[in-house]
PDB file of C-alpha atoms in Angstrom:
ATOM      1  CA  UNK A 180      -6.315  11.881 -21.638  1.00  0.00           C
ATOM      2  CA  UNK A 181      -8.185  11.070 -25.235  1.00  0.00           C
ATOM      3  CA  UNK A 182      -7.051   7.589 -25.104  1.00  0.00           C
ATOM      4  CA  UNK A 183      -8.862   7.694 -21.710  1.00  0.00           C
ATOM      5  CA  UNK A 184     -11.726   8.337 -22.850  1.00  0.00           C
ATOM      6  CA  UNK A 185     -12.178   5.977 -25.253  1.00  0.00           C
ATOM      7  CA  UNK A 186     -11.278   3.237 -23.261  1.00  0.00           C
ATOM      8  CA  UNK A 187     -14.078   4.372 -20.675  1.00  0.00           C
ATOM      9  CA  UNK A 188     -16.077   4.611 -23.623  1.00  0.00           C
ATOM     10  CA  UNK A 189     -15.706   0.957 -24.154  1.00  0.00           C
ATOM     11  CA  UNK A 190     -15.830  -0.177 -21.284  1.00  0.00           C
ATOM     12  CA  UNK A 191     -19.092   1.180 -20.667  1.00  0.00           C
ATOM     13  CA  UNK A 192     -20.948   0.194 -23.234  1.00  0.00           C
ATOM     14  CA  UNK A 193     -19.801  -3.324 -22.886  1.00  0.00           C
ATOM     15  CA  UNK A 194     -21.138  -3.063 -19.225  1.00  0.00           C
ATOM     16  CA  UNK A 195     -24.579  -1.943 -20.649  1.00  0.00           C
ATOM     17  CA  UNK A 196     -26.509  -3.248 -23.522  1.00  0.00           C
ATOM     18  CA  UNK A 197     -26.437   0.223 -25.672  1.00  0.00           C
ATOM     19  CA  UNK A 198     -26.525   3.753 -24.450  1.00  0.00           C
ATOM     20  CA  UNK A 199     -27.573   6.952 -26.062  1.00  0.00           C
ATOM     21  CA  UNK A 200     -25.528   9.678 -27.286  1.00  0.00           C
ATOM     22  CA  UNK A 201     -26.816  12.105 -24.490  1.00  0.00           C
ATOM     23  CA  UNK A 202     -25.570   9.637 -22.130  1.00  0.00           C
ATOM     24  CA  UNK A 203     -22.436   8.807 -22.933  1.00  0.00           C
ATOM     25  CA  UNK A 204     -21.757  12.263 -23.540  1.00  0.00           C
ATOM     26  CA  UNK A 205     -22.948  12.786 -19.467  1.00  0.00           C
ATOM     27  CA  UNK A 206     -20.778   9.732 -18.434  1.00  0.00           C
ATOM     28  CA  UNK A 207     -17.703  10.886 -20.143  1.00  0.00           C
ATOM     29  CA  UNK A 208     -17.847  14.777 -19.999  1.00  0.00           C
ATOM     30  CA  UNK A 209     -17.820  15.667 -22.710  1.00  0.00           C
ATOM     31  CA  UNK A 210     -20.582  17.193 -26.243  1.00  0.00           C
ATOM     32  CA  UNK A 211     -22.157  14.687 -28.358  1.00  0.00           C
ATOM     33  CA  UNK A 212     -20.676  15.908 -31.135  1.00  0.00           C
ATOM     34  CA  UNK A 213     -17.682  14.600 -29.953  1.00  0.00           C
ATOM     35  CA  UNK A 214     -19.363  11.369 -28.479  1.00  0.00           C
ATOM     36  CA  UNK A 215     -19.987  10.951 -32.517  1.00  0.00           C
ATOM     37  CA  UNK A 216     -16.341  10.983 -33.257  1.00  0.00           C
ATOM     38  CA  UNK A 217     -14.976   9.553 -30.542  1.00  0.00           C
ATOM     39  CA  UNK A 218     -17.601   6.482 -31.689  1.00  0.00           C
ATOM     40  CA  UNK A 219     -16.032   6.549 -35.628  1.00  0.00           C
ATOM     41  CA  UNK A 220     -12.919   6.637 -33.921  1.00  0.00           C
ATOM     42  CA  UNK A 221     -12.752   2.843 -31.862  1.00  0.00           C
ATOM     43  CA  UNK A 222     -14.916   1.608 -35.588  1.00  0.00           C
ATOM     44  CA  UNK A 223     -12.301   2.867 -37.561  1.00  0.00           C
ATOM     45  CA  UNK A 224      -9.782   1.160 -34.498  1.00  0.00           C
ATOM     46  CA  UNK A 225     -11.648  -2.297 -35.089  1.00  0.00           C
ATOM     47  CA  UNK A 226     -13.666  -1.752 -32.450  1.00  0.00           C
ATOM     48  CA  UNK A 227     -16.852  -2.998 -33.674  1.00  0.00           C
ATOM     49  CA  UNK A 228     -19.267  -0.232 -32.057  1.00  0.00           C
ATOM     50  CA  UNK A 229     -23.043   0.385 -34.086  1.00  0.00           C
ATOM     51  CA  UNK A 230     -25.288   3.394 -33.980  1.00  0.00           C
ATOM     52  CA  UNK A 231     -28.827   2.572 -34.052  1.00  0.00           C
ATOM     53  CA  UNK A 232     -30.601   5.487 -35.798  1.00  0.00           C
ATOM     54  CA  UNK A 233     -33.898   7.418 -34.881  1.00  0.00           C
ATOM     55  CA  UNK A 234     -35.230   8.634 -30.856  1.00  0.00           C
ATOM     56  CA  UNK A 235     -34.641   5.111 -29.506  1.00  0.00           C
ATOM     57  CA  UNK A 236     -32.005   5.357 -30.948  1.00  0.00           C
ATOM     58  CA  UNK A 237     -27.739   4.498 -29.476  1.00  0.00           C
ATOM     59  CA  UNK A 238     -24.327   2.866 -29.694  1.00  0.00           C
ATOM     60  CA  UNK A 239     -23.807  -0.484 -28.807  1.00  0.00           C
ATOM     61  CA  UNK A 240     -21.245  -2.913 -29.166  1.00  0.00           C
ATOM     62  CA  UNK A 241     -21.653  -6.239 -31.375  1.00  0.00           C
ATOM     63  CA  UNK A 242     -20.553  -9.440 -31.841  1.00  0.00           C
ATOM     64  CA  UNK A 243     -19.416 -10.192 -28.336  1.00  0.00           C
ATOM     65  CA  UNK A 244     -17.176  -8.009 -27.887  1.00  0.00           C
ATOM     66  CA  UNK A 245     -15.766  -8.097 -24.745  1.00  0.00           C
ATOM     67  CA  UNK A 246     -13.767 -10.106 -21.864  1.00  0.00           C
ATOM     68  CA  UNK A 247     -13.941 -11.916 -19.285  1.00  0.00           C
ATOM     69  CA  UNK A 248     -12.841 -12.626 -15.823  1.00  0.00           C
ATOM     70  CA  UNK A 249     -13.427 -16.670 -14.940  1.00  0.00           C
ATOM     71  CA  UNK A 250     -13.638 -18.440 -11.398  1.00  0.00           C
ATOM     72  CA  UNK A 251     -15.184 -15.246  -9.572  1.00  0.00           C
ATOM     73  CA  UNK A 252     -17.677 -16.020  -7.744  1.00  0.00           C
ATOM     74  CA  UNK A 253     -20.541 -13.795  -6.459  1.00  0.00           C
ATOM     75  CA  UNK A 254     -19.523 -13.486  -2.820  1.00  0.00           C
ATOM     76  CA  UNK A 255     -15.970 -12.044  -4.356  1.00  0.00           C
ATOM     77  CA  UNK A 256     -17.762  -9.612  -6.405  1.00  0.00           C
ATOM     78  CA  UNK A 257     -19.310  -8.570  -4.215  1.00  0.00           C
ATOM     79  CA  UNK A 258     -16.672  -7.769  -2.052  1.00  0.00           C
ATOM     80  CA  UNK A 259     -14.438  -6.577  -4.190  1.00  0.00           C
ATOM     81  CA  UNK A 260     -16.675  -2.994  -5.055  1.00  0.00           C
ATOM     82  CA  UNK A 261     -17.685  -3.591  -1.010  1.00  0.00           C
ATOM     83  CA  UNK A 262     -13.710  -2.490  -0.836  1.00  0.00           C
ATOM     84  CA  UNK A 263     -14.282   0.748  -1.702  1.00  0.00           C
ATOM     85  CA  UNK A 264     -15.394   3.949   0.090  1.00  0.00           C
ATOM     86  CA  UNK A 265     -16.690   6.879  -2.086  1.00  0.00           C
ATOM     87  CA  UNK A 266     -16.308   9.619   0.169  1.00  0.00           C
ATOM     88  CA  UNK A 267     -12.456   9.023   1.075  1.00  0.00           C
ATOM     89  CA  UNK A 268     -11.954   8.372  -2.843  1.00  0.00           C
ATOM     90  CA  UNK A 269     -13.115  11.734  -3.571  1.00  0.00           C
ATOM     91  CA  UNK A 270     -11.628  13.194  -1.054  1.00  0.00           C
ATOM     92  CA  UNK A 271      -7.910  12.342  -2.106  1.00  0.00           C
ATOM     93  CA  UNK A 272      -8.564  12.789  -5.409  1.00  0.00           C
ATOM     94  CA  UNK A 273      -8.894   8.902  -6.768  1.00  0.00           C
ATOM     95  CA  UNK A 274     -12.768   9.052  -7.386  1.00  0.00           C
ATOM     96  CA  UNK A 275     -11.933   8.523 -11.344  1.00  0.00           C
ATOM     97  CA  UNK A 276      -9.338   6.276 -11.130  1.00  0.00           C
ATOM     98  CA  UNK A 277     -11.705   4.348  -8.593  1.00  0.00           C
ATOM     99  CA  UNK A 278     -14.599   4.265 -11.057  1.00  0.00           C
ATOM    100  CA  UNK A 279     -12.792   3.140 -14.277  1.00  0.00           C
ATOM    101  CA  UNK A 280     -11.397   0.322 -12.158  1.00  0.00           C
ATOM    102  CA  UNK A 281     -15.425  -0.267 -11.231  1.00  0.00           C
ATOM    103  CA  UNK A 282     -15.733  -0.242 -14.986  1.00  0.00           C
ATOM    104  CA  UNK A 283     -13.584  -2.598 -16.424  1.00  0.00           C
ATOM    105  CA  UNK A 284     -14.475  -5.064 -13.305  1.00  0.00           C
ATOM    106  CA  UNK A 285     -18.407  -4.636 -14.941  1.00  0.00           C
ATOM    107  CA  UNK A 286     -17.386  -5.089 -17.949  1.00  0.00           C
ATOM    108  CA  UNK A 287     -15.979  -8.009 -17.353  1.00  0.00           C
ATOM    109  CA  UNK A 288     -18.245 -10.191 -15.232  1.00  0.00           C
ATOM    110  CA  UNK A 289     -20.410 -13.197 -15.980  1.00  0.00           C
ATOM    111  CA  UNK A 290     -24.141 -11.674 -16.737  1.00  0.00           C
ATOM    112  CA  UNK A 291     -24.895 -13.698 -13.552  1.00  0.00           C
ATOM    113  CA  UNK A 292     -22.769 -11.821 -11.203  1.00  0.00           C
ATOM    114  CA  UNK A 293     -23.316  -8.494 -12.750  1.00  0.00           C
ATOM    115  CA  UNK A 294     -25.610  -7.214  -9.625  1.00  0.00           C
ATOM    116  CA  UNK A 295     -23.194  -7.991  -7.454  1.00  0.00           C
ATOM    117  CA  UNK A 296     -21.349  -4.264  -7.511  1.00  0.00           C
ATOM    118  CA  UNK A 297     -25.453  -2.998  -6.730  1.00  0.00           C
ATOM    119  CA  UNK A 298     -26.238  -5.850  -4.647  1.00  0.00           C
ATOM    120  CA  UNK A 299     -23.412  -5.106  -2.198  1.00  0.00           C
ATOM    121  CA  UNK A 300     -23.954  -0.670  -2.467  1.00  0.00           C
ATOM    122  CA  UNK A 301     -27.302  -1.207  -0.829  1.00  0.00           C
ATOM    123  CA  UNK A 302     -25.728  -3.448   1.419  1.00  0.00           C
ATOM    124  CA  UNK A 303     -23.515  -1.574   3.410  1.00  0.00           C
ATOM    125  CA  UNK A 304     -21.822   1.959   3.693  1.00  0.00           C
ATOM    126  CA  UNK A 305     -19.323   3.181   5.260  1.00  0.00           C
ATOM    127  CA  UNK A 306     -20.271   6.913   7.020  1.00  0.00           C
ATOM    128  CA  UNK A 307     -16.534   8.024   8.490  1.00  0.00           C
ATOM    129  CA  UNK A 308     -17.544  11.125   9.906  1.00  0.00           C
ATOM    130  CA  UNK A 309     -18.694  11.530  13.712  1.00  0.00           C
ATOM    131  CA  UNK A 310     -21.957  12.703  14.345  1.00  0.00           C
ATOM    132  CA  UNK A 311     -23.086  16.461  14.695  1.00  0.00           C
ATOM    133  CA  UNK A 312     -19.917  17.841  12.889  1.00  0.00           C
ATOM    134  CA  UNK A 313     -18.838  18.824   9.484  1.00  0.00           C
ATOM    135  CA  UNK A 314     -16.366  17.080   7.737  1.00  0.00           C
ATOM    136  CA  UNK A 315     -13.293  19.033   6.042  1.00  0.00           C
ATOM    137  CA  UNK A 316     -11.643  18.303   3.574  1.00  0.00           C
ATOM    138  CA  UNK A 317      -7.722  19.526   4.211  1.00  0.00           C
ATOM    139  CA  UNK A 318      -7.113  21.075   1.136  1.00  0.00           C
ATOM    140  CA  UNK A 319      -3.801  19.265   0.396  1.00  0.00           C
ATOM    141  CA  UNK A 320      -5.088  15.882   0.362  1.00  0.00           C
ATOM    142  CA  UNK A 321      -4.652  14.919  -2.846  1.00  0.00           C
ATOM    143  CA  UNK A 322      -0.922  16.146  -3.122  1.00  0.00           C
ATOM    144  CA  UNK A 323      -0.146  14.072  -0.156  1.00  0.00           C
ATOM    145  CA  UNK A 324      -2.350  11.360  -1.382  1.00  0.00           C
ATOM    146  CA  UNK A 325      -0.693  10.893  -4.480  1.00  0.00           C
ATOM    147  CA  UNK A 326       2.674  11.179  -2.822  1.00  0.00           C
ATOM    148  CA  UNK A 327       1.839   7.669  -0.902  1.00  0.00           C
ATOM    149  CA  UNK A 328       0.091   6.246  -3.714  1.00  0.00           C
ATOM    150  CA  UNK A 329       3.484   7.115  -5.746  1.00  0.00           C
ATOM    151  CA  UNK A 330       6.028   5.825  -2.653  1.00  0.00           C
ATOM    152  CA  UNK A 331       7.654  10.211  -3.326  1.00  0.00           C
ATOM    153  CA  UNK A 332       9.388  11.861  -0.657  1.00  0.00           C
ATOM    154  CA  UNK A 333       7.857  15.110   0.650  1.00  0.00           C
ATOM    155  CA  UNK A 334       8.878  18.439   1.715  1.00  0.00           C
ATOM    156  CA  UNK A 335       6.193  19.457   4.119  1.00  0.00           C
ATOM    157  CA  UNK A 336       5.265  22.335   6.406  1.00  0.00           C
ATOM    158  CA  UNK A 337       3.552  21.815   9.711  1.00  0.00           C
ATOM    159  CA  UNK A 338       2.015  23.463  12.121  1.00  0.00           C
ATOM    160  CA  UNK A 339       2.837  22.507  15.265  1.00  0.00           C
ATOM    161  CA  UNK A 340      -0.396  21.936  18.818  1.00  0.00           C
ATOM    162  CA  UNK A 341       1.520  25.678  19.346  1.00  0.00           C
ATOM    163  CA  UNK A 342       1.143  26.427  16.309  1.00  0.00           C
ATOM    164  CA  UNK A 343       4.585  27.203  15.620  1.00  0.00           C
ATOM    165  CA  UNK A 344       5.579  25.986  11.993  1.00  0.00           C
ATOM    166  CA  UNK A 345       8.462  23.397  11.262  1.00  0.00           C
ATOM    167  CA  UNK A 346       9.903  21.941   7.912  1.00  0.00           C
ATOM    168  CA  UNK A 347       9.608  18.206   7.611  1.00  0.00           C
ATOM    169  CA  UNK A 348      11.773  15.927   5.116  1.00  0.00           C
ATOM    170  CA  UNK A 349       9.425  12.909   5.092  1.00  0.00           C
ATOM    171  CA  UNK A 350       8.418   9.270   3.950  1.00  0.00           C
ATOM    172  CA  UNK A 351       4.987   9.400   3.227  1.00  0.00           C
ATOM    173  CA  UNK A 352       3.791   5.482   3.943  1.00  0.00           C
ATOM    174  CA  UNK A 353      -0.369   5.369   3.878  1.00  0.00           C
ATOM    175  CA  UNK A 354      -3.058   7.401   5.529  1.00  0.00           C
ATOM    176  CA  UNK A 355      -5.912   7.522   7.850  1.00  0.00           C
ATOM    177  CA  UNK A 356      -9.572   8.711   7.934  1.00  0.00           C
ATOM    178  CA  UNK A 357     -10.350   8.267  11.529  1.00  0.00           C
ATOM    179  CA  UNK A 358     -13.511  10.290  12.148  1.00  0.00           C
ATOM    180  CA  UNK A 359     -13.457  12.114   9.951  1.00  0.00           C
ATOM    181  CA  UNK A 360      -9.968  13.843  10.622  1.00  0.00           C
ATOM    182  CA  UNK A 361      -7.220  12.400   7.984  1.00  0.00           C
ATOM    183  CA  UNK A 362      -3.865  11.655   9.470  1.00  0.00           C
ATOM    184  CA  UNK A 363      -0.399  10.650   7.649  1.00  0.00           C
ATOM    185  CA  UNK A 364       1.724   8.271   9.196  1.00  0.00           C
ATOM    186  CA  UNK A 365       4.859   8.796   8.030  1.00  0.00           C
ATOM    187  CA  UNK A 366       9.000   8.240   8.225  1.00  0.00           C
ATOM    188  CA  UNK A 367      11.559  11.194   8.730  1.00  0.00           C
ATOM    189  CA  UNK A 368      13.415  10.921   5.727  1.00  0.00           C
ATOM    190  CA  UNK A 369      16.693  10.722   7.356  1.00  0.00           C
ATOM    191  CA  UNK A 370      18.920   7.676   8.178  1.00  0.00           C
ATOM    192  CA  UNK A 371      17.315   5.657  10.518  1.00  0.00           C
ATOM    193  CA  UNK A 372      14.258   8.173  11.085  1.00  0.00           C
ATOM    194  CA  UNK A 373      11.157   6.832  13.143  1.00  0.00           C
ATOM    195  CA  UNK A 374       7.440   6.525  12.111  1.00  0.00           C
ATOM    196  CA  UNK A 375       5.411   8.581  13.347  1.00  0.00           C
ATOM    197  CA  UNK A 376       1.778  10.254  13.106  1.00  0.00           C
ATOM    198  CA  UNK A 377       0.656  13.720  11.311  1.00  0.00           C
ATOM    199  CA  UNK A 378      -2.633  15.642  11.090  1.00  0.00           C
ATOM    200  CA  UNK A 379      -3.326  16.489   7.383  1.00  0.00           C
ATOM    201  CA  UNK A 380      -5.020  19.701   8.493  1.00  0.00           C
ATOM    202  CA  UNK A 381      -2.152  21.074  10.220  1.00  0.00           C
ATOM    203  CA  UNK A 382      -0.182  20.666   6.983  1.00  0.00           C
ATOM    204  CA  UNK A 383       0.742  24.101   5.480  1.00  0.00           C
ATOM    205  CA  UNK A 384       2.938  22.863   2.493  1.00  0.00           C
ATOM    206  CA  UNK A 385       4.009  19.940   0.592  1.00  0.00           C
ATOM    207  CA  UNK A 386       6.092  19.603  -2.425  1.00  0.00           C
ATOM    208  CA  UNK A 387       7.565  16.407  -3.754  1.00  0.00           C
ATOM    209  CA  UNK A 388      10.357  15.034  -4.904  1.00  0.00           C
ATOM    210  CA  UNK A 389      11.377  13.195  -7.720  1.00  0.00           C
ATOM    211  CA  UNK A 390      13.039  10.053  -6.384  1.00  0.00           C
ATOM    212  CA  UNK A 391      10.634   7.014  -5.225  1.00  0.00           C
ATOM    213  CA  UNK A 392      11.662   5.699  -1.373  1.00  0.00           C
ATOM    214  CA  UNK A 393      12.357   2.337  -1.126  1.00  0.00           C
ATOM    215  CA  UNK A 394       9.352   0.982   1.885  1.00  0.00           C
ATOM    216  CA  UNK A 395      10.176  -0.962   5.038  1.00  0.00           C
ATOM    217  CA  UNK A 396       8.662  -4.287   3.543  1.00  0.00           C
ATOM    218  CA  UNK A 397       7.852  -4.619   7.690  1.00  0.00           C
ATOM    219  CA  UNK A 398       5.418  -1.796   8.102  1.00  0.00           C
ATOM    220  CA  UNK A 399       1.996  -2.943   8.442  1.00  0.00           C
ATOM    221  CA  UNK A 400      -0.096   0.286   8.290  1.00  0.00           C
ATOM    222  CA  UNK A 401      -3.176  -1.335   9.844  1.00  0.00           C
ATOM    223  CA  UNK A 402      -1.053  -2.806  12.915  1.00  0.00           C
ATOM    224  CA  UNK A 403       0.724   0.684  13.354  1.00  0.00           C
ATOM    225  CA  UNK A 404      -2.471   2.656  13.411  1.00  0.00           C
ATOM    226  CA  UNK A 405      -3.664   0.424  16.259  1.00  0.00           C
ATOM    227  CA  UNK A 406      -1.147   0.748  18.426  1.00  0.00           C
ATOM    228  CA  UNK A 407      -0.157   4.404  17.933  1.00  0.00           C
ATOM    229  CA  UNK A 408      -3.539   4.701  18.795  1.00  0.00           C
ATOM    230  CA  UNK A 409      -3.284   2.834  21.507  1.00  0.00           C
ATOM    231  CA  UNK A 410      -0.605   4.722  23.087  1.00  0.00           C
ATOM    232  CA  UNK A 411      -2.726   8.110  22.607  1.00  0.00           C
ATOM    233  CA  UNK A 412      -5.066   6.822  24.271  1.00  0.00           C
ATOM    234  CA  UNK A 413      -3.078   5.588  27.218  1.00  0.00           C
ATOM    235  CA  UNK A 414      -1.055   9.082  27.114  1.00  0.00           C
ATOM    236  CA  UNK A 415      -3.664  11.428  26.798  1.00  0.00           C
ATOM    237  CA  UNK A 416      -5.477  10.034  30.528  1.00  0.00           C
ATOM    238  CA  UNK A 417      -2.876  12.335  32.710  1.00  0.00           C
ATOM    239  CA  UNK A 418      -5.533  11.978  35.921  1.00  0.00           C
ATOM    240  CA  UNK A 419      -7.924  10.600  37.495  1.00  0.00           C
ATOM    241  CA  UNK A 420     -11.379  11.417  38.916  1.00  0.00           C
ATOM    242  CA  UNK A 421     -13.684   9.412  41.639  1.00  0.00           C
ATOM    243  CA  UNK A 422     -16.895  10.115  40.976  1.00  0.00           C
ATOM    244  CA  UNK A 423     -20.464   8.002  42.622  1.00  0.00           C
ATOM    245  CA  UNK A 424     -22.675   7.315  39.823  1.00  0.00           C
ATOM    246  CA  UNK A 425     -26.612   6.658  39.671  1.00  0.00           C
ATOM    247  CA  UNK A 426     -27.773   3.758  37.228  1.00  0.00           C
ATOM    248  CA  UNK A 427     -29.085   6.550  34.649  1.00  0.00           C
ATOM    249  CA  UNK A 428     -25.689   8.025  34.732  1.00  0.00           C
ATOM    250  CA  UNK A 429     -23.647   5.286  34.279  1.00  0.00           C
ATOM    251  CA  UNK A 430     -25.859   5.360  30.986  1.00  0.00           C
ATOM    252  CA  UNK A 431     -25.086   8.492  30.624  1.00  0.00           C
ATOM    253  CA  UNK A 432     -21.403   8.306  31.206  1.00  0.00           C
ATOM    254  CA  UNK A 433     -20.099   6.818  27.602  1.00  0.00           C
ATOM    255  CA  UNK A 434     -22.073   9.400  26.030  1.00  0.00           C
ATOM    256  CA  UNK A 435     -20.436  12.892  27.326  1.00  0.00           C
ATOM    257  CA  UNK A 436     -17.449  11.429  27.838  1.00  0.00           C
ATOM    258  CA  UNK A 437     -17.334   9.435  24.500  1.00  0.00           C
ATOM    259  CA  UNK A 438     -15.117   6.582  25.841  1.00  0.00           C
ATOM    260  CA  UNK A 439     -17.321   3.547  25.984  1.00  0.00           C
ATOM    261  CA  UNK A 440     -14.692   1.241  26.167  1.00  0.00           C
ATOM    262  CA  UNK A 441     -13.272   3.786  29.653  1.00  0.00           C
ATOM    263  CA  UNK A 442     -16.521   3.717  30.562  1.00  0.00           C
ATOM    264  CA  UNK A 443     -16.815   0.216  30.980  1.00  0.00           C
ATOM    265  CA  UNK A 444     -13.376  -0.661  32.058  1.00  0.00           C
ATOM    266  CA  UNK A 445     -13.955   1.779  34.864  1.00  0.00           C
ATOM    267  CA  UNK A 446     -17.689   0.002  35.977  1.00  0.00           C
ATOM    268  CA  UNK A 447     -15.887  -3.825  36.147  1.00  0.00           C
ATOM    269  CA  UNK A 448     -14.026  -2.926  38.493  1.00  0.00           C
ATOM    270  CA  UNK A 449     -16.122  -1.216  40.546  1.00  0.00           C
ATOM    271  CA  UNK A 450     -17.141  -2.533  44.047  1.00  0.00           C
ATOM    272  CA  UNK A 451     -21.272  -3.129  45.168  1.00  0.00           C
ATOM    273  CA  UNK A 452     -23.604  -0.517  45.000  1.00  0.00           C
ATOM    274  CA  UNK A 453     -24.400   1.401  48.057  1.00  0.00           C
ATOM    275  CA  UNK A 454     -27.982   1.050  48.856  1.00  0.00           C
ATOM    276  CA  UNK A 455     -29.500   3.439  47.164  1.00  0.00           C
ATOM    277  CA  UNK A 456     -27.498   2.130  44.385  1.00  0.00           C
ATOM    278  CA  UNK A 457     -25.169   4.333  43.175  1.00  0.00           C
ATOM    279  CA  UNK A 458     -21.338   3.016  42.408  1.00  0.00           C
ATOM    280  CA  UNK A 459     -18.174   4.355  43.132  1.00  0.00           C
ATOM    281  CA  UNK A 460     -15.848   4.936  39.878  1.00  0.00           C
ATOM    282  CA  UNK A 461     -12.385   5.990  39.640  1.00  0.00           C
ATOM    283  CA  UNK A 462     -12.065   7.452  35.500  1.00  0.00           C
ATOM    284  CA  UNK A 463      -9.002   8.096  33.536  1.00  0.00           C
ATOM    285  CA  UNK A 464      -9.745  12.156  32.297  1.00  0.00           C
ATOM    286  CA  UNK A 465      -7.673  13.948  29.812  1.00  0.00           C
ATOM    287  CA  UNK A 466      -7.230  17.362  32.553  1.00  0.00           C
ATOM    288  CA  UNK A 467      -9.540  17.844  35.292  1.00  0.00           C
ATOM    289  CA  UNK A 468     -10.892  21.341  32.640  1.00  0.00           C
ATOM    290  CA  UNK A 469     -12.232  18.295  30.551  1.00  0.00           C
ATOM    291  CA  UNK A 470     -13.698  16.388  32.980  1.00  0.00           C
ATOM    292  CA  UNK A 471     -16.167  19.322  34.250  1.00  0.00           C
ATOM    293  CA  UNK A 472     -17.175  20.068  30.870  1.00  0.00           C
ATOM    294  CA  UNK A 473     -17.940  15.800  30.674  1.00  0.00           C
ATOM    295  CA  UNK A 474     -19.192  15.462  34.101  1.00  0.00           C
ATOM    296  CA  UNK A 475     -21.599  18.467  34.639  1.00  0.00           C
ATOM    297  CA  UNK A 476     -23.618  17.230  32.010  1.00  0.00           C
ATOM    298  CA  UNK A 477     -24.325  13.248  33.875  1.00  0.00           C
ATOM    299  CA  UNK A 478     -26.455  16.005  35.858  1.00  0.00           C
ATOM    300  CA  UNK A 479     -27.789  15.390  39.432  1.00  0.00           C
ATOM    301  CA  UNK A 480     -27.029  11.611  38.554  1.00  0.00           C
ATOM    302  CA  UNK A 481     -22.828  12.054  39.465  1.00  0.00           C
ATOM    303  CA  UNK A 482     -21.303  13.396  42.180  1.00  0.00           C
ATOM    304  CA  UNK A 483     -17.633  13.991  42.606  1.00  0.00           C
ATOM    305  CA  UNK A 484     -15.771  12.854  45.566  1.00  0.00           C
ATOM    306  CA  UNK A 485     -12.426  14.142  43.904  1.00  0.00           C
ATOM    307  CA  UNK A 486     -10.325  15.701  43.204  1.00  0.00           C
ATOM    308  CA  UNK A 487     -11.739  18.621  45.453  1.00  0.00           C
ATOM    309  CA  UNK A 488     -10.729  21.378  43.597  1.00  0.00           C
ATOM    310  CA  UNK A 489     -12.998  19.394  40.472  1.00  0.00           C
ATOM    311  CA  UNK A 490     -15.781  19.114  43.148  1.00  0.00           C
ATOM    312  CA  UNK A 491     -16.189  22.497  44.211  1.00  0.00           C
ATOM    313  CA  UNK A 492     -16.291  23.398  40.563  1.00  0.00           C
ATOM    314  CA  UNK A 493     -19.398  21.308  39.689  1.00  0.00           C
ATOM    315  CA  UNK A 494     -20.361  22.310  43.459  1.00  0.00           C
ATOM    316  CA  UNK A 495     -20.371  26.472  42.423  1.00  0.00           C
ATOM    317  CA  UNK A 496     -21.822  25.427  38.790  1.00  0.00           C
ATOM    318  CA  UNK A 497     -25.070  23.817  40.678  1.00  0.00           C
ATOM    319  CA  UNK A 498     -25.953  26.924  42.473  1.00  0.00           C
ATOM    320  CA  UNK A 499     -25.622  28.854  39.563  1.00  0.00           C
ATOM    321  CA  UNK A 500     -27.867  26.950  37.850  1.00  0.00           C
ATOM    322  CA  UNK A 501     -30.315  26.564  40.830  1.00  0.00           C
ATOM    323  CA  UNK A 502     -30.133  30.787  41.441  1.00  0.00           C
ATOM    324  CA  UNK A 503     -30.876  30.387  37.161  1.00  0.00           C
ATOM    325  CA  UNK A 504     -33.497  28.270  37.685  1.00  0.00           C
ATOM    326  CA  UNK A 505     -35.748  29.802  40.867  1.00  0.00           C
TER     327      UNK A 505
END
């Protein structure tokens, strides 16, 4: 613990011309007295830490004590710092490790590249959760992330969609954060087990084993996730509805359905508009219940033609709204 803190103190002093005891104490999350003792320990170990006395004093390194990375261009340095996702790292319990890595690279950069981290951070930011929803971090995410990082098999308790709890022995290959929801891509631990996707918020227990599993060298996490996402999209859209929609309604549909690609594909397949400028579309939907809430939000800019049961439900809703506002 102390050794890691001493290393971090050296890296902080390499990255800045000087730091006060209070600044170091805040960064290291210790007291100023501890900072003084650590500085003395570094000096005794041969690290040239110099303490300036007085109100404007502080600690600094002398004698050009630093290591450098050579051949690192500005664009490379900026991309390196762009690769981190602070919120996701924090939720996985890896924030300290990421902070230490950034410090190491910052301390080694040439002076002309010192502003590369801030240049990237001030120009690009990833905000993973969707709008109008409070992101929730699964309680067991750090434990799962640690197993993923160490290639350790886990036994998990998992709550199925039907609310029944089951136990699974898994080899955790990778984590995916999709619109604020965490997923684990894992393979069943038994011989010849297949790869599946599990929602982290349905995990009820996680116990990591002592042995590490051997990863499949052919497994590609981004490619696997893309394929499963497309498969999910195909299987979840089990029914279709036929609608007439005005130009204004066509503009609303991507927002009410939440799927721009689906609406764009339906519009491309539509025939010519009728004399009123309305188009007839065939839309894949998850169910009539889901379609009811999505299409009702378009209001009078959309008319359901088929199926008859959904058309009748929307007609009843329209009569109810008319009575309410009259």
